[in-house]
Amino acid sequence: MRPNRRRNMKKPIKTVALLLSLICAIPLFAACEKKPDKPERSRYEITATYDEQAKTVAASMSLSYYNASEAILDELCFHLYPAAFREGARFSPVPKEAVSTAYPSGLSYGGIETGKVTLDGEEVKAAIEGEDEDILVVKIGGEGLYPGERAAVTLDFNLKLPEIRHRFGYQGSRVNLGNWYPIACAFEDGNFVTDPYYSTGDPFYSDCADYKVSITVPGELTVAASGKVTSAENADGTKTFSSEIEGARDYAAVIGEFKMLGSKVGNTDVNYYYISDPEPEKALTAAVDSLKTFSDKFGEYPYESMSSVETQFLQGGMEYPGLAMISDALTGDIYREAIIHETAHQWWYAAVGNDEVRYPWMDEGLTEFSTSIFYRENPGYNVDYQKRIADALGAYVLYFDAFKTASSDTSMTRKVCEYESQFEYTYMTYVKGELMFESLRSVIGDEKFFAGLKDYYSTYKFKTAKPDDLIGCMEKASGRELKGFFDSWTEGKVADFGGLSGK
């Protein structure tokens, strides 16, 4: 691709934009009024090969980076999340209380090495920086990268996989490739956001992009991935699995010896990859039902496919665009609840993004609440909605009474690294977050509440939302001032639980 850099641009961007807007206002040029077929965003192309014996991945990446900010960029920054798994990393990717569960065979290390980097066809030097030496910095020479322009970046990288039950690593024949490639840091308030891989929560924040990825593996293995996957056999006995996905905040894959069941919801492929699940049909049904329910309550599912994968995982599951990792340590109804929860994340995190480091309640609290709504709308699962809300309230009150003092911090708007433990994080973001949304629903009523969520989804789909954006949509739908309500939950020490009825 020939990049459009316009190094010699002299006129201010605002002036050019004004002239273009005037031209588009003239009926003679009515074609200017047409919306582009595809929104402008970055595009990743990744080619990777998995070496099963060495437990390594060799990959090359080509990125057409689109400057969607209003700033002239003099550098690009990329998260190297696999660096958190190296020996000597400052921040562990695993909470200290979960180390033995994450590493059942003992501590194991992995990591990432980057090779040659080019910018617009010319080889450039890249630096490793960041709080934990996990940020790749590529300098842009000349006048920099202007808003609305693109830069072509290529780089090679190699992964060493740790043996671990986590987002990135292997156990047995299964490999989780979550947060595995150099991904562009989000740009906000004049700076790239370069938070390290904290052990608490999901410490990620990125913008939507388009992806085209191919992964070559030994012939007996299968790849489940973000996007609609196709496969081709190679002459050497390997297989290459390829997929594309548009408007994705990330791209993930799981490699393993899977069986697969499939179904459809409208034009969406719904896939379930499993190894030992004794009730795979029920798992697929949960995936199908949740996709239908959330599409009806919030808005149309944003991707062409949705895959849930039974794999090794430390927690209950992990969400990625079009893909959910579900822990093989779960069974029965709890296992299927994880599928429902991670499917809800396709609306809250994947499509409507948020800074998961600073505002984790925005996706986790809303997703946990959405899971409860699923059970209300699907009584055949025999989970009583009112009891589920009552149980959440009881658990939070018990937690508050047992662990909190008058000086304790019970605010929800905190960086994930500011929580004392994964336990505290769970209660403040999942449980208290769910209770907040249930309280709001009780106050303004179902009709206005879900109208607000539909507006929130349609307005911020493939974008990043802030708390005020969510509040604004709810205020618009309800006709009420709600900032005080939200602040009492997210910033205040004690919330009013009086409105929680679960009805």
Short mmCIF file of C-alpha atoms in Angstrom, two decimals:
data_model
loop_
_atom_site.label_atom_id
_atom_site.label_comp_id
_atom_site.label_asym_id
_atom_site.label_seq_id
_atom_site.Cartn_x
_atom_site.Cartn_y
_atom_site.Cartn_z
CA MET A 1 0.00 0.00 0.00
CA ARG A 2 1.16 3.47 -0.77
CA PRO A 3 0.79 5.52 2.43
CA ASN A 4 -0.89 8.91 2.26
CA ARG A 5 1.44 11.00 4.39
CA ARG A 6 1.28 14.45 2.70
CA ARG A 7 4.57 15.56 4.23
CA ASN A 8 4.42 18.90 2.41
CA MET A 9 0.97 19.88 3.66
CA LYS A 10 1.06 23.57 4.57
CA LYS A 11 -2.52 24.64 5.14
CA PRO A 12 -4.12 24.06 8.55
CA ILE A 13 -6.21 20.93 8.73
CA LYS A 14 -9.28 22.77 10.00
CA THR A 15 -9.24 25.03 6.93
CA VAL A 16 -9.13 22.07 4.57
CA ALA A 17 -11.92 20.36 6.48
CA LEU A 18 -14.06 23.50 6.24
CA LEU A 19 -13.57 23.75 2.48
CA LEU A 20 -14.49 20.11 2.04
CA SER A 21 -17.63 20.56 4.11
CA LEU A 22 -18.68 23.54 1.97
CA ILE A 23 -18.15 21.56 -1.21
CA CYS A 24 -20.23 18.70 0.13
CA ALA A 25 -23.05 21.14 0.88
CA ILE A 26 -23.48 21.95 -2.83
CA PRO A 27 -26.17 19.72 -4.42
CA LEU A 28 -24.01 19.34 -7.53
CA PHE A 29 -21.63 17.31 -5.42
CA ALA A 30 -24.28 15.28 -3.66
CA ALA A 31 -22.04 12.22 -3.83
CA CYS A 32 -19.97 13.79 -1.05
CA GLU A 33 -22.90 13.24 1.26
CA LYS A 34 -22.66 9.47 0.97
CA LYS A 35 -21.15 7.70 3.91
CA PRO A 36 -18.05 5.62 3.20
CA ASP A 37 -18.61 1.90 2.88
CA LYS A 38 -16.12 1.26 5.68
CA PRO A 39 -15.07 3.52 8.53
CA GLU A 40 -11.46 4.64 8.64
CA ARG A 41 -9.50 2.60 11.15
CA SER A 42 -6.25 0.70 11.44
CA ARG A 43 -5.76 -2.63 9.65
CA TYR A 44 -3.63 -5.53 10.89
CA GLU A 45 -2.40 -8.45 8.80
CA ILE A 46 -0.63 -11.19 10.77
CA THR A 47 0.91 -14.45 9.56
CA ALA A 48 1.97 -16.90 12.27
CA THR A 49 3.36 -20.44 12.50
CA TYR A 50 3.10 -22.55 15.65
CA ASP A 51 5.93 -24.98 16.48
CA GLU A 52 4.35 -27.58 18.74
CA GLN A 53 7.62 -29.18 19.80
CA ALA A 54 9.39 -25.97 20.74
CA LYS A 55 6.21 -24.28 22.03
CA THR A 56 7.00 -21.16 20.02
CA VAL A 57 5.24 -18.97 17.48
CA ALA A 58 7.05 -17.19 14.64
CA ALA A 59 5.06 -14.32 13.16
CA SER A 60 5.15 -11.27 10.94
CA MET A 61 2.78 -8.33 11.14
CA SER A 62 1.82 -5.61 8.70
CA LEU A 63 -0.14 -2.66 10.08
CA SER A 64 -1.76 0.21 8.26
CA TYR A 65 -2.01 2.56 11.23
CA TYR A 66 -4.71 5.21 10.96
CA ASN A 67 -4.29 8.35 13.05
CA ALA A 68 -7.81 8.87 14.39
CA SER A 69 -6.68 11.45 16.92
CA GLU A 70 -6.52 15.23 16.54
CA ALA A 71 -2.79 15.27 17.25
CA ILE A 72 0.24 15.13 14.97
CA LEU A 73 2.06 11.98 16.09
CA ASP A 74 5.84 11.80 16.27
CA GLU A 75 5.88 8.17 17.40
CA LEU A 76 3.77 5.03 17.59
CA CYS A 77 3.58 2.86 20.69
CA PHE A 78 2.71 -0.83 20.93
CA HIS A 79 1.90 -3.03 23.89
CA LEU A 80 4.05 -6.17 24.09
CA TYR A 81 1.78 -8.01 26.50
CA PRO A 82 3.61 -11.38 26.28
CA ALA A 83 6.60 -9.66 27.92
CA ALA A 84 4.70 -9.92 31.21
CA PHE A 85 5.30 -13.70 31.14
CA ARG A 86 9.09 -13.43 30.96
CA GLU A 87 11.34 -14.24 33.87
CA GLY A 88 12.18 -11.05 35.73
CA ALA A 89 9.07 -9.10 34.71
CA ARG A 90 8.22 -6.38 37.21
CA PHE A 91 4.49 -7.14 37.16
CA SER A 92 3.23 -10.70 37.37
CA PRO A 93 0.33 -11.53 35.03
CA VAL A 94 -1.14 -13.72 37.79
CA PRO A 95 -2.44 -12.63 41.22
CA LYS A 96 -0.19 -13.94 43.97
CA GLU A 97 -3.02 -15.93 45.53
CA ALA A 98 -3.57 -17.78 42.23
CA VAL A 99 -0.01 -18.75 41.29
CA SER A 100 -0.35 -22.43 42.22
CA THR A 101 -3.57 -22.72 40.22
CA ALA A 102 -2.14 -20.93 37.21
CA TYR A 103 1.06 -22.99 37.17
CA PRO A 104 0.00 -26.56 38.14
CA SER A 105 3.32 -27.93 36.81
CA GLY A 106 5.44 -25.24 38.46
CA LEU A 107 6.55 -21.79 37.33
CA SER A 108 7.08 -21.45 33.60
CA TYR A 109 8.20 -18.46 31.58
CA GLY A 110 7.51 -17.14 28.11
CA GLY A 111 7.88 -13.86 26.31
CA ILE A 112 8.19 -11.98 23.04
CA GLU A 113 11.12 -10.87 20.91
CA THR A 114 10.69 -8.33 18.12
CA GLY A 115 12.85 -8.23 15.01
CA LYS A 116 13.13 -5.94 12.03
CA VAL A 117 10.75 -2.96 12.01
CA THR A 118 9.94 -0.84 8.95
CA LEU A 119 7.98 2.40 8.68
CA ASP A 120 6.64 3.30 5.25
CA GLY A 121 9.05 0.84 3.67
CA GLU A 122 12.19 2.03 5.45
CA GLU A 123 13.84 0.10 8.25
CA VAL A 124 13.79 2.02 11.52
CA LYS A 125 15.16 1.52 14.99
CA ALA A 126 12.58 0.74 17.64
CA ALA A 127 13.05 1.11 21.38
CA ILE A 128 11.67 -0.97 24.24
CA GLU A 129 10.32 1.31 26.94
CA GLY A 130 7.50 1.34 29.47
CA GLU A 131 7.10 0.77 33.17
CA ASP A 132 7.83 -2.93 32.69
CA GLU A 133 9.85 -2.74 29.47
CA ASP A 134 6.78 -3.86 27.56
CA ILE A 135 6.17 -0.96 25.17
CA LEU A 136 7.63 -0.90 21.65
CA VAL A 137 8.23 2.68 20.50
CA VAL A 138 8.61 3.49 16.80
CA LYS A 139 9.67 7.06 16.03
CA ILE A 140 8.09 8.92 13.12
CA GLY A 141 10.45 11.30 11.38
CA GLY A 142 9.81 14.47 9.41
CA GLU A 143 6.65 16.40 10.15
CA GLY A 144 5.01 13.46 11.90
CA LEU A 145 1.75 11.66 11.18
CA TYR A 146 -1.16 14.08 10.74
CA PRO A 147 -4.74 13.36 11.80
CA GLY A 148 -6.51 11.29 9.17
CA GLU A 149 -3.28 9.97 7.66
CA ARG A 150 -1.83 6.47 7.64
CA ALA A 151 1.54 4.94 8.38
CA ALA A 152 2.62 1.51 7.13
CA VAL A 153 4.42 -0.52 9.81
CA THR A 154 5.84 -4.02 9.44
CA LEU A 155 7.60 -6.08 12.05
CA ASP A 156 8.57 -9.64 12.83
CA PHE A 157 8.13 -11.17 16.27
CA ASN A 158 8.68 -14.49 17.99
CA LEU A 159 6.78 -15.86 20.97
CA LYS A 160 7.87 -18.30 23.63
CA LEU A 161 4.84 -19.86 25.29
CA PRO A 162 4.75 -20.44 29.05
CA GLU A 163 3.02 -23.50 30.47
CA ILE A 164 0.16 -21.80 32.27
CA ARG A 165 -3.62 -21.76 32.60
CA HIS A 166 -4.03 -18.20 31.41
CA ARG A 167 -4.76 -15.96 28.44
CA PHE A 168 -1.37 -16.57 26.87
CA GLY A 169 0.31 -19.97 27.15
CA TYR A 170 -0.16 -23.70 26.73
CA GLN A 171 -1.23 -26.75 28.69
CA GLY A 172 -1.09 -30.13 27.01
CA SER A 173 -2.04 -29.74 23.34
CA ARG A 174 -4.01 -26.54 23.86
CA VAL A 175 -2.57 -23.08 23.29
CA ASN A 176 -4.24 -19.83 24.28
CA LEU A 177 -3.21 -16.89 22.13
CA GLY A 178 -4.75 -13.95 23.92
CA ASN A 179 -3.03 -10.54 23.92
CA TRP A 180 -0.24 -12.15 21.93
CA TYR A 181 0.91 -9.72 19.21
CA PRO A 182 2.18 -6.10 19.30
CA ILE A 183 -1.00 -4.03 19.48
CA ALA A 184 -1.13 -0.26 19.09
CA CYS A 185 -1.64 1.61 22.34
CA ALA A 186 -4.76 3.74 22.60
CA PHE A 187 -4.10 7.47 22.25
CA GLU A 188 -5.90 9.73 24.69
CA ASP A 189 -5.52 13.30 25.97
CA GLY A 190 -2.37 13.86 23.96
CA ASN A 191 -0.57 10.69 25.04
CA PHE A 192 -0.40 6.98 24.33
CA VAL A 193 -1.85 4.89 27.17
CA THR A 194 0.91 2.48 28.20
CA ASP A 195 -0.31 0.67 31.31
CA PRO A 196 1.54 -2.59 32.02
CA TYR A 197 -0.01 -6.06 32.34
CA TYR A 198 -1.38 -5.83 35.88
CA SER A 199 -2.35 -9.09 37.58
CA THR A 200 -5.79 -7.83 38.63
CA GLY A 201 -8.71 -7.67 36.24
CA ASP A 202 -8.36 -7.35 32.47
CA PRO A 203 -5.68 -4.63 32.16
CA PHE A 204 -6.25 -3.83 28.49
CA TYR A 205 -7.29 -0.81 26.46
CA SER A 206 -7.24 -0.64 22.67
CA ASP A 207 -9.15 0.79 19.72
CA CYS A 208 -11.13 -1.13 17.12
CA ALA A 209 -9.32 -2.19 13.97
CA ASP A 210 -9.75 -4.61 11.07
CA TYR A 211 -7.85 -7.91 11.10
CA LYS A 212 -6.71 -10.50 8.60
CA VAL A 213 -4.83 -13.33 10.30
CA SER A 214 -3.51 -16.74 9.29
CA ILE A 215 -2.07 -19.31 11.70
CA THR A 216 -0.31 -22.47 10.53
CA VAL A 217 -0.33 -25.47 12.88
CA PRO A 218 0.38 -29.22 12.78
CA GLY A 219 -2.25 -31.09 10.78
CA GLU A 220 -3.98 -32.73 13.74
CA LEU A 221 -4.73 -29.40 15.43
CA THR A 222 -7.58 -26.94 14.97
CA VAL A 223 -7.63 -23.18 15.45
CA ALA A 224 -10.61 -21.36 16.90
CA ALA A 225 -10.25 -17.62 16.39
CA SER A 226 -11.85 -14.21 16.22
CA GLY A 227 -13.73 -13.94 12.93
CA LYS A 228 -15.06 -16.53 10.49
CA VAL A 229 -12.36 -19.20 10.13
CA THR A 230 -11.42 -21.13 7.00
CA SER A 231 -8.72 -23.79 6.73
CA ALA A 232 -6.43 -25.18 4.05
CA GLU A 233 -4.16 -28.22 4.06
CA ASN A 234 -0.52 -27.68 3.14
CA ALA A 235 1.82 -30.05 1.28
CA ASP A 236 3.97 -30.57 4.38
CA GLY A 237 1.04 -31.92 6.40
CA THR A 238 0.32 -28.72 8.27
CA LYS A 239 -2.89 -26.72 8.12
CA THR A 240 -3.35 -22.99 7.81
CA PHE A 241 -6.37 -21.42 9.47
CA SER A 242 -7.34 -17.94 8.31
CA SER A 243 -9.92 -15.44 9.42
CA GLU A 244 -10.92 -11.82 9.02
CA ILE A 245 -12.86 -9.61 11.40
CA GLU A 246 -13.77 -5.94 11.14
CA GLY A 247 -14.21 -3.50 14.00
CA ALA A 248 -12.42 -5.73 16.50
CA ARG A 249 -10.76 -4.33 19.61
CA ASP A 250 -8.37 -7.27 19.70
CA TYR A 251 -7.77 -10.62 18.02
CA ALA A 252 -7.38 -13.95 19.80
CA ALA A 253 -7.11 -17.64 18.96
CA VAL A 254 -7.04 -21.02 20.69
CA ILE A 255 -5.19 -24.01 19.24
CA GLY A 256 -6.11 -27.57 20.17
CA GLU A 257 -7.50 -30.98 19.21
CA PHE A 258 -11.10 -29.81 19.25
CA LYS A 259 -14.45 -31.20 18.33
CA MET A 260 -16.89 -28.59 17.08
CA LEU A 261 -20.63 -28.00 17.05
CA GLY A 262 -22.18 -25.19 15.06
CA SER A 263 -25.44 -23.33 14.62
CA LYS A 264 -26.65 -20.00 13.26
CA VAL A 265 -28.46 -16.97 14.63
CA GLY A 266 -29.65 -15.07 11.59
CA ASN A 267 -26.52 -14.66 9.46
CA THR A 268 -24.16 -15.21 12.39
CA ASP A 269 -22.23 -18.46 12.74
CA VAL A 270 -22.25 -19.71 16.34
CA ASN A 271 -19.50 -22.25 17.08
CA TYR A 272 -18.62 -24.29 20.13
CA TYR A 273 -15.17 -25.91 20.31
CA TYR A 274 -14.70 -28.51 23.02
CA ILE A 275 -12.62 -31.46 24.17
CA SER A 276 -14.18 -33.10 27.23
CA ASP A 277 -17.50 -31.31 27.83
CA PRO A 278 -20.05 -34.11 28.47
CA GLU A 279 -22.95 -31.85 27.42
CA PRO A 280 -21.73 -29.91 24.38
CA GLU A 281 -25.24 -29.43 22.98
CA LYS A 282 -26.26 -27.51 26.11
CA ALA A 283 -23.20 -25.29 25.80
CA LEU A 284 -24.03 -24.48 22.18
CA THR A 285 -27.64 -23.78 23.13
CA ALA A 286 -26.49 -21.33 25.82
CA ALA A 287 -24.34 -19.54 23.24
CA VAL A 288 -27.22 -19.37 20.75
CA ASP A 289 -29.79 -18.23 23.32
CA SER A 290 -27.52 -15.54 24.74
CA LEU A 291 -26.75 -14.18 21.28
CA LYS A 292 -30.48 -13.97 20.52
CA THR A 293 -31.35 -12.41 23.87
CA PHE A 294 -28.68 -9.74 23.87
CA SER A 295 -29.32 -8.85 20.24
CA ASP A 296 -32.95 -8.26 21.15
CA LYS A 297 -32.24 -6.29 24.34
CA PHE A 298 -29.23 -4.22 23.22
CA GLY A 299 -28.89 -4.25 19.44
CA GLU A 300 -27.66 -6.49 16.64
CA TYR A 301 -24.57 -8.63 17.31
CA PRO A 302 -21.64 -6.87 15.60
CA TYR A 303 -19.67 -9.73 13.99
CA GLU A 304 -20.15 -12.53 11.47
CA SER A 305 -19.32 -15.32 13.92
CA MET A 306 -19.13 -16.08 17.63
CA SER A 307 -17.06 -18.94 19.02
CA SER A 308 -16.88 -20.29 22.56
CA VAL A 309 -13.90 -22.52 23.35
CA GLU A 310 -13.35 -24.98 26.19
CA THR A 311 -9.76 -24.41 27.27
CA GLN A 312 -7.43 -24.08 30.22
CA PHE A 313 -8.02 -20.86 32.10
CA LEU A 314 -7.36 -19.42 35.53
CA GLN A 315 -10.69 -17.65 35.96
CA GLY A 316 -14.12 -18.58 34.62
CA GLY A 317 -13.53 -17.23 31.14
CA MET A 318 -12.08 -14.47 29.00
CA GLU A 319 -13.69 -12.36 26.32
CA TYR A 320 -12.27 -11.35 22.96
CA PRO A 321 -14.08 -10.02 19.89
CA GLY A 322 -15.96 -12.94 18.38
CA LEU A 323 -14.26 -15.41 20.72
CA ALA A 324 -14.68 -16.54 24.33
CA MET A 325 -12.26 -18.73 26.28
CA ILE A 326 -14.23 -20.83 28.79
CA SER A 327 -12.42 -22.57 31.64
CA ASP A 328 -12.42 -26.36 31.58
CA ALA A 329 -12.36 -26.25 35.40
CA LEU A 330 -16.05 -25.28 35.39
CA THR A 331 -18.91 -27.75 34.97
CA GLY A 332 -22.65 -27.82 34.41
CA ASP A 333 -24.72 -24.68 34.84
CA ILE A 334 -21.73 -22.63 36.05
CA TYR A 335 -19.84 -23.51 32.88
CA ARG A 336 -22.76 -22.41 30.73
CA GLU A 337 -23.14 -19.22 32.77
CA ALA A 338 -19.57 -18.36 31.80
CA ILE A 339 -20.56 -18.72 28.14
CA ILE A 340 -23.49 -16.36 28.68
CA HIS A 341 -21.34 -13.83 30.54
CA GLU A 342 -18.58 -13.82 27.92
CA THR A 343 -21.15 -13.52 25.14
CA ALA A 344 -22.57 -10.40 26.82
CA HIS A 345 -19.07 -8.95 26.66
CA GLN A 346 -19.42 -8.84 22.87
CA TRP A 347 -21.65 -5.81 23.46
CA TRP A 348 -19.87 -4.42 26.53
CA TYR A 349 -16.12 -4.38 25.83
CA ALA A 350 -15.85 -5.73 22.28
CA ALA A 351 -18.28 -3.43 20.44
CA VAL A 352 -18.64 -0.63 23.01
CA GLY A 353 -15.17 -0.23 24.42
CA ASN A 354 -13.94 1.30 27.65
CA ASP A 355 -10.67 1.75 29.45
CA GLU A 356 -10.61 -1.56 31.34
CA VAL A 357 -7.76 -0.38 33.54
CA ARG A 358 -9.51 2.74 34.88
CA TYR A 359 -13.20 1.97 34.45
CA PRO A 360 -13.58 -1.81 34.66
CA TRP A 361 -17.10 -1.50 36.08
CA MET A 362 -18.30 -0.15 32.74
CA ASP A 363 -17.96 -3.53 31.04
CA GLU A 364 -17.84 -6.02 33.92
CA GLY A 365 -20.69 -4.54 35.95
CA LEU A 366 -22.90 -4.17 32.89
CA THR A 367 -21.98 -7.64 31.64
CA GLU A 368 -22.79 -9.25 34.98
CA PHE A 369 -26.12 -7.43 35.02
CA SER A 370 -26.75 -8.54 31.42
CA THR A 371 -26.19 -12.13 32.52
CA SER A 372 -28.93 -11.74 35.12
CA ILE A 373 -31.21 -10.22 32.49
CA PHE A 374 -30.57 -13.27 30.30
CA TYR A 375 -31.98 -15.52 33.02
CA ARG A 376 -35.00 -13.25 33.45
CA GLU A 377 -35.71 -13.49 29.71
CA ASN A 378 -35.03 -17.24 29.55
CA PRO A 379 -36.90 -18.91 32.44
CA GLY A 380 -36.14 -22.36 31.02
CA TYR A 381 -32.67 -22.11 32.57
CA ASN A 382 -34.31 -22.25 36.01
CA VAL A 383 -32.37 -19.33 37.48
CA ASP A 384 -34.66 -16.92 39.30
CA TYR A 385 -33.81 -13.31 38.47
CA GLN A 386 -35.05 -11.85 41.76
CA LYS A 387 -33.15 -14.43 43.77
CA ARG A 388 -30.00 -13.82 41.74
CA ILE A 389 -30.15 -10.07 42.47
CA ALA A 390 -30.95 -10.76 46.13
CA ASP A 391 -27.98 -13.12 46.35
CA ALA A 392 -25.70 -10.49 44.83
CA LEU A 393 -26.94 -7.91 47.32
CA GLY A 394 -26.51 -10.31 50.22
CA ALA A 395 -23.00 -11.22 49.11
CA TYR A 396 -21.99 -7.57 48.77
CA VAL A 397 -23.43 -6.59 52.16
CA LEU A 398 -21.68 -9.56 53.78
CA TYR A 399 -18.43 -8.61 52.08
CA PHE A 400 -18.78 -4.99 53.15
CA ASP A 401 -19.54 -5.91 56.76
CA ALA A 402 -16.75 -8.47 56.97
CA PHE A 403 -13.89 -6.73 55.19
CA LYS A 404 -14.52 -3.01 55.11
CA THR A 405 -13.96 -0.36 57.76
CA ALA A 406 -14.95 3.28 57.97
CA SER A 407 -11.72 4.26 56.24
CA SER A 408 -11.96 1.68 53.46
CA ASP A 409 -12.19 2.63 49.81
CA THR A 410 -15.37 1.30 48.24
CA SER A 411 -15.26 3.45 45.12
CA MET A 412 -15.60 1.70 41.78
CA THR A 413 -13.63 4.19 39.70
CA ARG A 414 -10.12 2.98 40.43
CA LYS A 415 -7.30 1.56 38.35
CA VAL A 416 -7.22 -2.21 38.58
CA CYS A 417 -3.79 -2.03 40.23
CA GLU A 418 -5.30 -0.03 43.12
CA TYR A 419 -7.42 -2.94 44.34
CA GLU A 420 -5.91 -4.86 47.21
CA SER A 421 -6.78 -8.23 45.67
CA GLN A 422 -8.66 -9.95 42.87
CA PHE A 423 -11.31 -10.66 45.50
CA GLU A 424 -11.87 -6.96 46.20
CA TYR A 425 -11.82 -6.18 42.48
CA THR A 426 -14.54 -8.76 41.84
CA TYR A 427 -16.87 -7.37 44.49
CA MET A 428 -16.35 -3.74 43.49
CA THR A 429 -16.70 -4.18 39.72
CA TYR A 430 -18.84 -7.27 39.12
CA VAL A 431 -21.10 -7.41 42.17
CA LYS A 432 -21.45 -3.74 43.07
CA GLY A 433 -21.54 -2.90 39.36
CA GLU A 434 -24.43 -5.27 38.77
CA LEU A 435 -26.29 -3.87 41.77
CA MET A 436 -25.85 -0.34 40.44
CA PHE A 437 -27.41 -1.18 37.09
CA GLU A 438 -30.23 -3.10 38.75
CA SER A 439 -30.89 -0.11 41.02
CA LEU A 440 -31.02 2.18 37.99
CA ARG A 441 -33.42 -0.15 36.19
CA SER A 442 -35.66 -0.19 39.27
CA VAL A 443 -35.63 3.61 39.45
CA ILE A 444 -36.34 4.50 35.80
CA GLY A 445 -38.17 1.35 34.69
CA ASP A 446 -37.52 -1.30 32.06
CA GLU A 447 -38.64 0.67 29.01
CA LYS A 448 -36.42 3.69 29.61
CA PHE A 449 -33.54 1.61 30.91
CA PHE A 450 -33.26 -0.62 27.86
CA ALA A 451 -33.91 2.30 25.53
CA GLY A 452 -30.88 3.92 27.14
CA LEU A 453 -28.74 0.81 26.66
CA LYS A 454 -29.78 0.49 23.02
CA ASP A 455 -28.85 4.13 22.45
CA TYR A 456 -25.54 3.59 24.26
CA TYR A 457 -24.75 0.58 22.08
CA SER A 458 -25.71 2.17 18.76
CA THR A 459 -23.92 5.44 19.55
CA TYR A 460 -20.64 3.98 20.79
CA LYS A 461 -20.38 0.73 18.83
CA PHE A 462 -16.77 0.32 17.65
CA LYS A 463 -15.84 3.37 19.73
CA THR A 464 -14.57 3.94 23.25
CA ALA A 465 -17.03 5.25 25.84
CA LYS A 466 -16.37 7.11 29.07
CA PRO A 467 -18.63 7.09 32.15
CA ASP A 468 -20.20 10.41 31.13
CA ASP A 469 -21.14 8.90 27.76
CA LEU A 470 -23.05 6.09 29.44
CA ILE A 471 -24.67 8.50 31.88
CA GLY A 472 -25.67 10.80 29.02
CA CYS A 473 -27.48 8.01 27.18
CA MET A 474 -29.36 7.04 30.33
CA GLU A 475 -30.28 10.66 31.06
CA LYS A 476 -31.56 11.08 27.51
CA ALA A 477 -33.72 7.96 27.73
CA SER A 478 -35.07 8.65 31.21
CA GLY A 479 -35.43 12.43 31.04
CA ARG A 480 -33.75 12.62 34.43
CA GLU A 481 -30.46 13.92 35.80
CA LEU A 482 -28.51 10.81 36.78
CA LYS A 483 -24.94 11.93 37.41
CA GLY A 484 -25.60 12.12 41.14
CA PHE A 485 -27.01 8.60 41.07
CA PHE A 486 -23.95 7.19 39.30
CA ASP A 487 -21.52 9.16 41.47
CA SER A 488 -23.09 7.78 44.64
CA TRP A 489 -22.16 4.31 43.42
CA THR A 490 -18.91 4.80 41.55
CA GLU A 491 -17.33 7.46 43.76
CA GLY A 492 -19.23 7.22 47.03
CA LYS A 493 -18.39 4.98 49.95
CA VAL A 494 -21.89 3.69 50.66
CA ALA A 495 -24.70 3.26 48.13
CA ASP A 496 -28.42 3.32 48.80
CA PHE A 497 -29.67 -0.22 48.32
CA GLY A 498 -33.31 0.73 48.88
CA GLY A 499 -34.26 0.59 45.21
CA LEU A 500 -33.08 -2.96 44.67
CA SER A 501 -36.14 -5.09 44.11
CA GLY A 502 -35.12 -7.49 41.36
CA LYS A 503 -38.60 -7.12 39.91
#
